[in-house]
PDB file of C-alpha atoms and ligand atoms in Angstrom:
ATOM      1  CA  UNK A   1      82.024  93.958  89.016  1.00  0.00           C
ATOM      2  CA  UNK A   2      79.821  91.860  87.227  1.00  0.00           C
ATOM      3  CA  UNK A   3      81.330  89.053  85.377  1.00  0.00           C
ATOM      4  CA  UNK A   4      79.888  90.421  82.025  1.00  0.00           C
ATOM      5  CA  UNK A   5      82.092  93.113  82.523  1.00  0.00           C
ATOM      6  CA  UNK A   6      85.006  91.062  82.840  1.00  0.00           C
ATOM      7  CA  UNK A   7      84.144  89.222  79.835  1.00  0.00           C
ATOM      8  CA  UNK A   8      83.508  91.874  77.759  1.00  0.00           C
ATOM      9  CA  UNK A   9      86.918  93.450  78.432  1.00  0.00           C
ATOM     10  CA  UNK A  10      88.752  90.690  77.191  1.00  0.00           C
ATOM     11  CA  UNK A  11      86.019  90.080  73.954  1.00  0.00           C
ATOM     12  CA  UNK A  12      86.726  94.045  73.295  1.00  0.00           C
ATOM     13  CA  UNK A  13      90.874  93.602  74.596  1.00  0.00           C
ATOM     14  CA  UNK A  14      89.877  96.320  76.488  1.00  0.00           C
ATOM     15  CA  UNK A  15      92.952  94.927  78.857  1.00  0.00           C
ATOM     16  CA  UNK A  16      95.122  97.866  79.436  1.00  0.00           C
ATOM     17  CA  UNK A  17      95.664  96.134  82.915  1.00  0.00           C
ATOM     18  CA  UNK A  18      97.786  93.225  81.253  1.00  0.00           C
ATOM     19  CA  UNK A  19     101.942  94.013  81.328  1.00  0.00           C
ATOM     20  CA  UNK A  20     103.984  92.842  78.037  1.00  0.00           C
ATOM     21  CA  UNK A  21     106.730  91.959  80.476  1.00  0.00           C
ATOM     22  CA  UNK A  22     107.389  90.492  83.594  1.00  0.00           C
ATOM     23  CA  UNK A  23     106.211  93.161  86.585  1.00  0.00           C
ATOM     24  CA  UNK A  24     109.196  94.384  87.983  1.00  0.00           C
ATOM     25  CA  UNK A  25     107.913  94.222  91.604  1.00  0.00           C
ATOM     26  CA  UNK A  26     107.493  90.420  91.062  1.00  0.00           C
ATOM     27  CA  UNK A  27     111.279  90.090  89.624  1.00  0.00           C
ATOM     28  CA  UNK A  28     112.833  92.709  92.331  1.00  0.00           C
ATOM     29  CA  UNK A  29     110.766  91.422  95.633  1.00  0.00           C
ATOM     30  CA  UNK A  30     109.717  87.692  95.117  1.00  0.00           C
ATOM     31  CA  UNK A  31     112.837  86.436  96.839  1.00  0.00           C
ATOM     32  CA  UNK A  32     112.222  87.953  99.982  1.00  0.00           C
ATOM     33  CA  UNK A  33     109.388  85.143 100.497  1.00  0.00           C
ATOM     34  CA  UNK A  34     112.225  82.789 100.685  1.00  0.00           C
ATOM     35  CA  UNK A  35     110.829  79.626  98.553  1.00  0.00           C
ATOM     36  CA  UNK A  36     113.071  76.905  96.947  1.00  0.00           C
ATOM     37  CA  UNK A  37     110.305  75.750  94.230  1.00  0.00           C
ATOM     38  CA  UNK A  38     106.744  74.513  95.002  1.00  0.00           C
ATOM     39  CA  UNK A  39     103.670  75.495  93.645  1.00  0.00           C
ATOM     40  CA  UNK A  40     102.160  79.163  93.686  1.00  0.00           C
ATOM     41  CA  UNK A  41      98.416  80.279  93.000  1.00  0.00           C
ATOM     42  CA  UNK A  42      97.996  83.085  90.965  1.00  0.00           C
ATOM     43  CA  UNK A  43      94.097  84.050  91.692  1.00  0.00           C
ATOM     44  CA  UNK A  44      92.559  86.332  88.478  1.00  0.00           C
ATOM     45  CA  UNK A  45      95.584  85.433  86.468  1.00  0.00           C
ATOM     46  CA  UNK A  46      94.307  86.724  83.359  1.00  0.00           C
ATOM     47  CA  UNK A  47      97.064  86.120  80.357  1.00  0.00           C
ATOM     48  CA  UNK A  48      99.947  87.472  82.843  1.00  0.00           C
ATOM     49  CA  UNK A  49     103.106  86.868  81.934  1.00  0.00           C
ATOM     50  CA  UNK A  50     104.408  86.878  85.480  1.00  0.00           C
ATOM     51  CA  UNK A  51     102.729  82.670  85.578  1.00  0.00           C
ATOM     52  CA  UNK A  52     105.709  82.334  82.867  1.00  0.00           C
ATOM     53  CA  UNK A  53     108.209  83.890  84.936  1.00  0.00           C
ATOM     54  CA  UNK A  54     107.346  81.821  88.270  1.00  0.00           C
ATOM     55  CA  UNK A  55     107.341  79.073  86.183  1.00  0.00           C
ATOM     56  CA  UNK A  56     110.551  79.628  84.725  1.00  0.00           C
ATOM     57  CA  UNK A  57     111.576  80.176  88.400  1.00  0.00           C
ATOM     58  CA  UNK A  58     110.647  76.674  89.426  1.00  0.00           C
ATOM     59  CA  UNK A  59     107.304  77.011  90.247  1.00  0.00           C
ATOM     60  CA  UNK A  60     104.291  75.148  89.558  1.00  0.00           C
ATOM     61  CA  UNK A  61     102.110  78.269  88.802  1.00  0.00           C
ATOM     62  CA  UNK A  62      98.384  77.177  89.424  1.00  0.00           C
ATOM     63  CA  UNK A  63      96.565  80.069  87.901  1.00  0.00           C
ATOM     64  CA  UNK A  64      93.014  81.071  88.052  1.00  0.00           C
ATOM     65  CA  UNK A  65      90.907  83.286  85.728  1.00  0.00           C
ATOM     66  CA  UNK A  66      86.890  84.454  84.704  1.00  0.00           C
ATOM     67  CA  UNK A  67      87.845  84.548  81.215  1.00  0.00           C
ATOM     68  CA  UNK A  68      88.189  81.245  78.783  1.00  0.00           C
ATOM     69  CA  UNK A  69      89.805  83.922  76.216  1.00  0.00           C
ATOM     70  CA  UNK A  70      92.422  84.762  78.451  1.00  0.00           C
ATOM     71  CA  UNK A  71      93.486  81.279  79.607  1.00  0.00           C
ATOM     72  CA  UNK A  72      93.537  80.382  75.677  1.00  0.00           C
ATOM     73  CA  UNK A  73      95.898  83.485  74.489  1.00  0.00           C
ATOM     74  CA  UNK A  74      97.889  82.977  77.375  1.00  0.00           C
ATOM     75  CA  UNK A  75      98.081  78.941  76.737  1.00  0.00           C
ATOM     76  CA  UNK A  76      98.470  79.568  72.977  1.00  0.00           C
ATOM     77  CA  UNK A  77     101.256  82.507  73.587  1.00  0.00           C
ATOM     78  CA  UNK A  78     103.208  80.230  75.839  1.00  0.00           C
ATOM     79  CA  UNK A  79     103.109  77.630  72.715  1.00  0.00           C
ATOM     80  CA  UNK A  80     101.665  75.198  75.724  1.00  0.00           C
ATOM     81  CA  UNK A  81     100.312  71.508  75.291  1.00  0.00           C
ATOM     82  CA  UNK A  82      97.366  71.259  78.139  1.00  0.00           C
ATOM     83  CA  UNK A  83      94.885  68.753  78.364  1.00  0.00           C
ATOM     84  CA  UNK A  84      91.358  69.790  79.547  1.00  0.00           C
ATOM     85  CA  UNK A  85      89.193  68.685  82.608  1.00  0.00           C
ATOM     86  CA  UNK A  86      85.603  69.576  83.573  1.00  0.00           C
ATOM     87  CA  UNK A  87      85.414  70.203  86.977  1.00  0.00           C
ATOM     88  CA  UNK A  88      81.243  71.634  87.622  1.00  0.00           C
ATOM     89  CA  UNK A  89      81.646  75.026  87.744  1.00  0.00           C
ATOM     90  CA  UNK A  90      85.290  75.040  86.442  1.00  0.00           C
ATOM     91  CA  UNK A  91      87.348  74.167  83.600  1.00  0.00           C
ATOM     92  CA  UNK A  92      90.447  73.137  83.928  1.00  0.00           C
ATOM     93  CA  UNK A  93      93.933  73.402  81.481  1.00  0.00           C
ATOM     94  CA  UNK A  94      96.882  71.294  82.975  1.00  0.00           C
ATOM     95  CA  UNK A  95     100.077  69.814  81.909  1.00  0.00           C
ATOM     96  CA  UNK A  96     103.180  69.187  84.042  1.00  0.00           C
ATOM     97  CA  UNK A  97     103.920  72.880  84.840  1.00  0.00           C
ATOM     98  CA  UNK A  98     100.532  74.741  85.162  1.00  0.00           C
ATOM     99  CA  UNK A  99      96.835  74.020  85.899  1.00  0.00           C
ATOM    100  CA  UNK A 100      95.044  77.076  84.421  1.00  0.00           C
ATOM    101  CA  UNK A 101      91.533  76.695  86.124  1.00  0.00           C
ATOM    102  CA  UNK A 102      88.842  78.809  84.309  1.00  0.00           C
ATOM    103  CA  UNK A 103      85.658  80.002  86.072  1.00  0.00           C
ATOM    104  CA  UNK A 104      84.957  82.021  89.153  1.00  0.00           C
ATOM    105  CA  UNK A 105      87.383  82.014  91.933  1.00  0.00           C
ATOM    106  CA  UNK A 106      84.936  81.272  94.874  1.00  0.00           C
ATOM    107  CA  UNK A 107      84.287  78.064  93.097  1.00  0.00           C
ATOM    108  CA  UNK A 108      87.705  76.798  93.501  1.00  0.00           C
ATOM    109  CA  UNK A 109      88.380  75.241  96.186  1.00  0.00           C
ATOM    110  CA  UNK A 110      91.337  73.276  97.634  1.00  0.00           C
ATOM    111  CA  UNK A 111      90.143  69.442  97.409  1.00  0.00           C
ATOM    112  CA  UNK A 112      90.700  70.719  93.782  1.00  0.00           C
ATOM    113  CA  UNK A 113      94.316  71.662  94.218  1.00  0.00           C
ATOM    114  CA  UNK A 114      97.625  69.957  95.283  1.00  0.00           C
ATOM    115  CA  UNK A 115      99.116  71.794  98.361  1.00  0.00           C
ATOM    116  CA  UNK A 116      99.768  75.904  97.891  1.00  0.00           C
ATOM    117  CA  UNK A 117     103.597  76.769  98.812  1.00  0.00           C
ATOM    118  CA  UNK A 118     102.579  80.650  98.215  1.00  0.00           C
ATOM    119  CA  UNK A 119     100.430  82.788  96.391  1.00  0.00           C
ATOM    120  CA  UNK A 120     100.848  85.954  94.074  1.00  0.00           C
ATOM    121  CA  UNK A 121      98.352  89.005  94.016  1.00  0.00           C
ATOM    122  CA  UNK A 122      98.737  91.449  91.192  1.00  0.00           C
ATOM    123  CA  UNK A 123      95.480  93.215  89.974  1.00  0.00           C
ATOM    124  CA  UNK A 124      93.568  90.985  91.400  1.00  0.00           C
ATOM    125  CA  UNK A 125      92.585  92.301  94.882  1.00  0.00           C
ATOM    126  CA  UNK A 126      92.446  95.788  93.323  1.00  0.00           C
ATOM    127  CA  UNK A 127      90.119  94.814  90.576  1.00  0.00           C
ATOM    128  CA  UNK A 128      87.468  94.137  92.891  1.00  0.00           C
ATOM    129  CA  UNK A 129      85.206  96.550  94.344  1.00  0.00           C
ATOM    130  CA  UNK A 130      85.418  97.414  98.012  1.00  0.00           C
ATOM    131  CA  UNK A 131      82.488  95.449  98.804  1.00  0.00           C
ATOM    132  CA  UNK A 132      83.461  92.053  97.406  1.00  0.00           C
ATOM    133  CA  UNK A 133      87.526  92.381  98.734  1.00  0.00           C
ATOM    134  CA  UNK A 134      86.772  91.008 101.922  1.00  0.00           C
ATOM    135  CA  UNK A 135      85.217  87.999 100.909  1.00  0.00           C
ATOM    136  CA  UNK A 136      87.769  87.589  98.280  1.00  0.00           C
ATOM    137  CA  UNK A 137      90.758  87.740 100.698  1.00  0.00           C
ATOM    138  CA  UNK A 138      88.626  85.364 103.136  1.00  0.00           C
ATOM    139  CA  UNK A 139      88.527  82.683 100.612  1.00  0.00           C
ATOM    140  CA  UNK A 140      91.868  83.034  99.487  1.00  0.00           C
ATOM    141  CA  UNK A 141      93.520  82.587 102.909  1.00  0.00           C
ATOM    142  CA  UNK A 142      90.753  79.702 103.467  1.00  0.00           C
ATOM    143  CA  UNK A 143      92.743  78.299 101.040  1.00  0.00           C
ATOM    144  CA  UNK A 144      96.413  78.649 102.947  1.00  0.00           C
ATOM    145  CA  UNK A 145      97.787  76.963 105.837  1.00  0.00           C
ATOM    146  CA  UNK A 146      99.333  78.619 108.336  1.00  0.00           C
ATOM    147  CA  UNK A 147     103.390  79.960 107.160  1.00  0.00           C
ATOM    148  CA  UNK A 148     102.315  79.941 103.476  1.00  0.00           C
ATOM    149  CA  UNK A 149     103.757  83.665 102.472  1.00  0.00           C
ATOM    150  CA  UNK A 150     102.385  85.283  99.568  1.00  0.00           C
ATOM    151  CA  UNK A 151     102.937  88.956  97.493  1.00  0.00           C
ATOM    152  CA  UNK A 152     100.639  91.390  97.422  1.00  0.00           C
ATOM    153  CA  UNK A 153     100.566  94.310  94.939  1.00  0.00           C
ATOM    154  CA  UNK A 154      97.973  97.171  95.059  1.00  0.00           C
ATOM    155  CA  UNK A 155      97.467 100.908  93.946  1.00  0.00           C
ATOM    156  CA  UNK A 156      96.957 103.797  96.229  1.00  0.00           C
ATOM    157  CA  UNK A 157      95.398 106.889  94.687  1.00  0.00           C
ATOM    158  CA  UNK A 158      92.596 109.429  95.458  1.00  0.00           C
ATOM    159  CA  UNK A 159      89.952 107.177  94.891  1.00  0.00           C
ATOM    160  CA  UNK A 160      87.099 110.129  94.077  1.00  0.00           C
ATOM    161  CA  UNK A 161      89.791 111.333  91.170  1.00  0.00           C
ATOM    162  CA  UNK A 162      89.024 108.229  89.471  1.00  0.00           C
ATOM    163  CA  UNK A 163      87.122 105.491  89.560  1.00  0.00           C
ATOM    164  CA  UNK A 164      88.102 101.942  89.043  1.00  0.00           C
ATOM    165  CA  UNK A 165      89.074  99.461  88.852  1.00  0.00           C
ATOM    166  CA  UNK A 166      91.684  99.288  89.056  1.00  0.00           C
ATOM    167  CA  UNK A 167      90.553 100.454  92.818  1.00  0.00           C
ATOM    168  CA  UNK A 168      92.390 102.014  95.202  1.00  0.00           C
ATOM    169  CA  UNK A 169      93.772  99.545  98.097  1.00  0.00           C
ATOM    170  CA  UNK A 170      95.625 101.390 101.243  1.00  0.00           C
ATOM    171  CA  UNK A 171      97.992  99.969 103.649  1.00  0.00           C
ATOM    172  CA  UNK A 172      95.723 100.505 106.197  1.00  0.00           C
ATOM    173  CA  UNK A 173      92.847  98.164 104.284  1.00  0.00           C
ATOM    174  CA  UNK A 174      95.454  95.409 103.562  1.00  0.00           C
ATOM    175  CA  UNK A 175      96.001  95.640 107.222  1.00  0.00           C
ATOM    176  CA  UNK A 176      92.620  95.674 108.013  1.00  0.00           C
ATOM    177  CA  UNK A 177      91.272  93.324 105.427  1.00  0.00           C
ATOM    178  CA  UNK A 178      93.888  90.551 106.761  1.00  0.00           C
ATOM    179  CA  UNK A 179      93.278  91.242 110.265  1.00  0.00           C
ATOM    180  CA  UNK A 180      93.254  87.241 111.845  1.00  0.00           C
ATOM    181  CA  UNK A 181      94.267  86.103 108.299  1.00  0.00           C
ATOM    182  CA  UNK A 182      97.396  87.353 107.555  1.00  0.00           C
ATOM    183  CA  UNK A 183     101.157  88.922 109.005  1.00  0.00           C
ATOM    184  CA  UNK A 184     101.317  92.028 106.789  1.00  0.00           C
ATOM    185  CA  UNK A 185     104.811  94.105 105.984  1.00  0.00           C
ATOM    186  CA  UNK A 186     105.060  96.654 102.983  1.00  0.00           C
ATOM    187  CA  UNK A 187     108.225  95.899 101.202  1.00  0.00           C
ATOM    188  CA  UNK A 188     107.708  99.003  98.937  1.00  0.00           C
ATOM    189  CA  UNK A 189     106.215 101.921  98.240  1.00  0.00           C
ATOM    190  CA  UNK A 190     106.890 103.465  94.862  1.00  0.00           C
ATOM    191  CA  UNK A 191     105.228 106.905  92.897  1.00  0.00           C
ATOM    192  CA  UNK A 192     104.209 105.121  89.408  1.00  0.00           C
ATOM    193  CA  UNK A 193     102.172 108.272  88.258  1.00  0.00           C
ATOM    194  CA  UNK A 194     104.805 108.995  85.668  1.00  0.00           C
ATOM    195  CA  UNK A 195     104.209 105.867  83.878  1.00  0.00           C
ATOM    196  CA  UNK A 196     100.718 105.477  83.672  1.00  0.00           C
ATOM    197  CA  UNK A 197      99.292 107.937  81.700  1.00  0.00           C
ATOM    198  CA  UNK A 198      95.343 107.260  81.900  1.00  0.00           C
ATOM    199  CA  UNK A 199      95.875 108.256  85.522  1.00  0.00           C
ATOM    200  CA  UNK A 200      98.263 111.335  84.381  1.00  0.00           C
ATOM    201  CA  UNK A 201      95.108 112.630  81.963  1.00  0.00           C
ATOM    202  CA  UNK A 202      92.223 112.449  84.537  1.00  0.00           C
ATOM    203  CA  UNK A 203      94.636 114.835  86.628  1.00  0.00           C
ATOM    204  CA  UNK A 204      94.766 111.983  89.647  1.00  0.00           C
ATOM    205  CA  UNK A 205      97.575 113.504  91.655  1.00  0.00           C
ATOM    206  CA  UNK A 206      98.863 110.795  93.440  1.00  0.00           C
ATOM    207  CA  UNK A 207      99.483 107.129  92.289  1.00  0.00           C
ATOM    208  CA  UNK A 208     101.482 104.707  94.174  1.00  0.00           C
ATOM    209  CA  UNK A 209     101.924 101.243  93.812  1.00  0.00           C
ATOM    210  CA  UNK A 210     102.459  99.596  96.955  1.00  0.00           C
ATOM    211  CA  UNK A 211     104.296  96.159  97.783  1.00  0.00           C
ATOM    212  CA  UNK A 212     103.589  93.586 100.536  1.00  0.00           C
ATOM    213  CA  UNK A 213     104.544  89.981 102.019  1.00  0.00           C
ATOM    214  CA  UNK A 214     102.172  88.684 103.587  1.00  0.00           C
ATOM    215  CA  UNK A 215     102.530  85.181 105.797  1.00  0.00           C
ATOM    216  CA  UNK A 216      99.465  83.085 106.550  1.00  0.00           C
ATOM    217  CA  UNK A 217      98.717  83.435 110.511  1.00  0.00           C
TER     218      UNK A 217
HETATM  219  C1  SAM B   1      92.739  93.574  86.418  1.00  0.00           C
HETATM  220  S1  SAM B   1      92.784  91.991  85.712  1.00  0.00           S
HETATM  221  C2  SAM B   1      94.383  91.425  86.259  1.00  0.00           C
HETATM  222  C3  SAM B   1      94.852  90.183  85.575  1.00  0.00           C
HETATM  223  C4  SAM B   1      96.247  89.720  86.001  1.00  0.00           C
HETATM  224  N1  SAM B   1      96.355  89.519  87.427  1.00  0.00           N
HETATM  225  C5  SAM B   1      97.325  90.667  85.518  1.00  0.00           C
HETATM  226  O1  SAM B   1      98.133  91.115  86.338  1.00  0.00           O
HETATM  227  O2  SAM B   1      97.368  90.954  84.320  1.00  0.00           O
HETATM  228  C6  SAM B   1      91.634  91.114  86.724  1.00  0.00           C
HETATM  229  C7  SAM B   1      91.263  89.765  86.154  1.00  0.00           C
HETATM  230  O3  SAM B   1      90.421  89.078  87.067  1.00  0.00           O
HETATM  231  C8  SAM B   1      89.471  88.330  86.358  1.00  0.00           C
HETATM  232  N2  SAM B   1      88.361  88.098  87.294  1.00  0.00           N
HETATM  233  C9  SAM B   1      87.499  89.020  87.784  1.00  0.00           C
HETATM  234  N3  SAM B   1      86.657  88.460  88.658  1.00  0.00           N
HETATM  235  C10 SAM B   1      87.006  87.152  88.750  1.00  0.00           C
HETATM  236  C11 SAM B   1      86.521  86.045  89.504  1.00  0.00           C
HETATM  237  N4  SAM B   1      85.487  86.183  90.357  1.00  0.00           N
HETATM  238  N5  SAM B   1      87.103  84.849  89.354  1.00  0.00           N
HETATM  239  C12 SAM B   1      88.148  84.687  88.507  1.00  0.00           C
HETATM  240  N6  SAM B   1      88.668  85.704  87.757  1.00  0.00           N
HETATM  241  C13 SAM B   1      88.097  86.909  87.882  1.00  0.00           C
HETATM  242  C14 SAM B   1      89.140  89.209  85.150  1.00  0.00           C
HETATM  243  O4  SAM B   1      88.631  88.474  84.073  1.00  0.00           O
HETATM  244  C15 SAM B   1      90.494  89.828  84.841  1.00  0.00           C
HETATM  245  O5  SAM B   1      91.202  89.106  83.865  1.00  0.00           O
END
């Protein structure tokens, strides 16, 4: 994906990918990566509301996002005071909970960031296309040392009965994408077909949403 296309979403709110709650896989599963606090990297954050959740569970949520009108809406919905850094490449929104960097992911780099404790993946792997998703998941565990666990949400449908993004993302690619990078275990697999009706009227059969921990090797 281009990021026009990105861009253009979020000028049209074309964003039928963004939740108006908390994802329930977050609230049910983020436990098992056993963290007391520390700071959490949200990669292609858009305007999630799940950075307000972590953050309400006593995380620093360093998010990450293509879009300057998503960081705003989400900044301006959260009613929060951020002062603004240029950084190159990236712009960055910060205040003493968040640091909301705008501008391409494989900019951002760690000499940029205090340590990562863990990182959250939701849409963001499965909005990129198949040939991008390994560099993507290279730089983000460049980005990791070794223990740092992180969750991992994807989609698994028949790919040629629609196509995405949101793409489809298997068990088998997580394991193969993170081969070297990353300990993989799927904490859940759940049918989600019922409740996501642009899948139910392009008569995709199948759609399950798939959850993972992952641990930095
Ligand atoms: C499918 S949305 C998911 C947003 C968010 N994770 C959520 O759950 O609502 C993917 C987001 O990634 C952003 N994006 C795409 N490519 C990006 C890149 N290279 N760097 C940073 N953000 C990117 C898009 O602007 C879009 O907001």
């Amino acid at each position: 994906m281009e990021a026009s296309f990105w861009h253009s979403k979020w000028e049209s709110q074309q964003i039928g990918f963004h939740l108006s709650d908390v994802n329930p896989f977050l609230v049910r599963y983020w436990e098992k990566l056993g963290l007391d606090g520390g700071t959490v990297l949200v990669p292609l954050c858009g305007k999630s509301l799940d950075m307000a959740w972590l953050h309400q569970n006593n995380h620093f949520v360093i998010g990450n996002e293509l879009s300057k009108t998503a960081l705003e809406a989400f900044i301006s919905e959260q009613q929060l005071q951020v002062v603004h850094s240029n950084h190159n490449t990236l712009d960055c929104y910060s205040n003493d909970s968040y640091q909301l960097w705008q501008g391409d992911f494989f900019n951002l780099t760690t000499s940029k960031l205090p340590k990562l404790n863990a990182f959250y993946d939701r849409a963001a792997l499965i909005a990129l296309p198949p040939e991008i998703r390994q560099h993507y998941w290279t730089h983000l565990a460049s980005m990791l040392e070794p223990g740092t666990p992180g969750l991992l949400i994807t989609l698994d449908y028949p790919q040629q009965q629609l196509s995405g993004p949101p793409f489809c993302v298997t068990e088998d690619e997580v394991k193969q994408l993170s081969e070297g990078l990353f300990e993989v275990e799927l904490l859940c697999r759940e049918d989600v077909l019922a409740e996501n009706p642009r899948f139910v009227k392009k008569q995709v059969e199948r759609l399950d949403e798939l959850v993972f921990r992952l641990i930095r090797l």
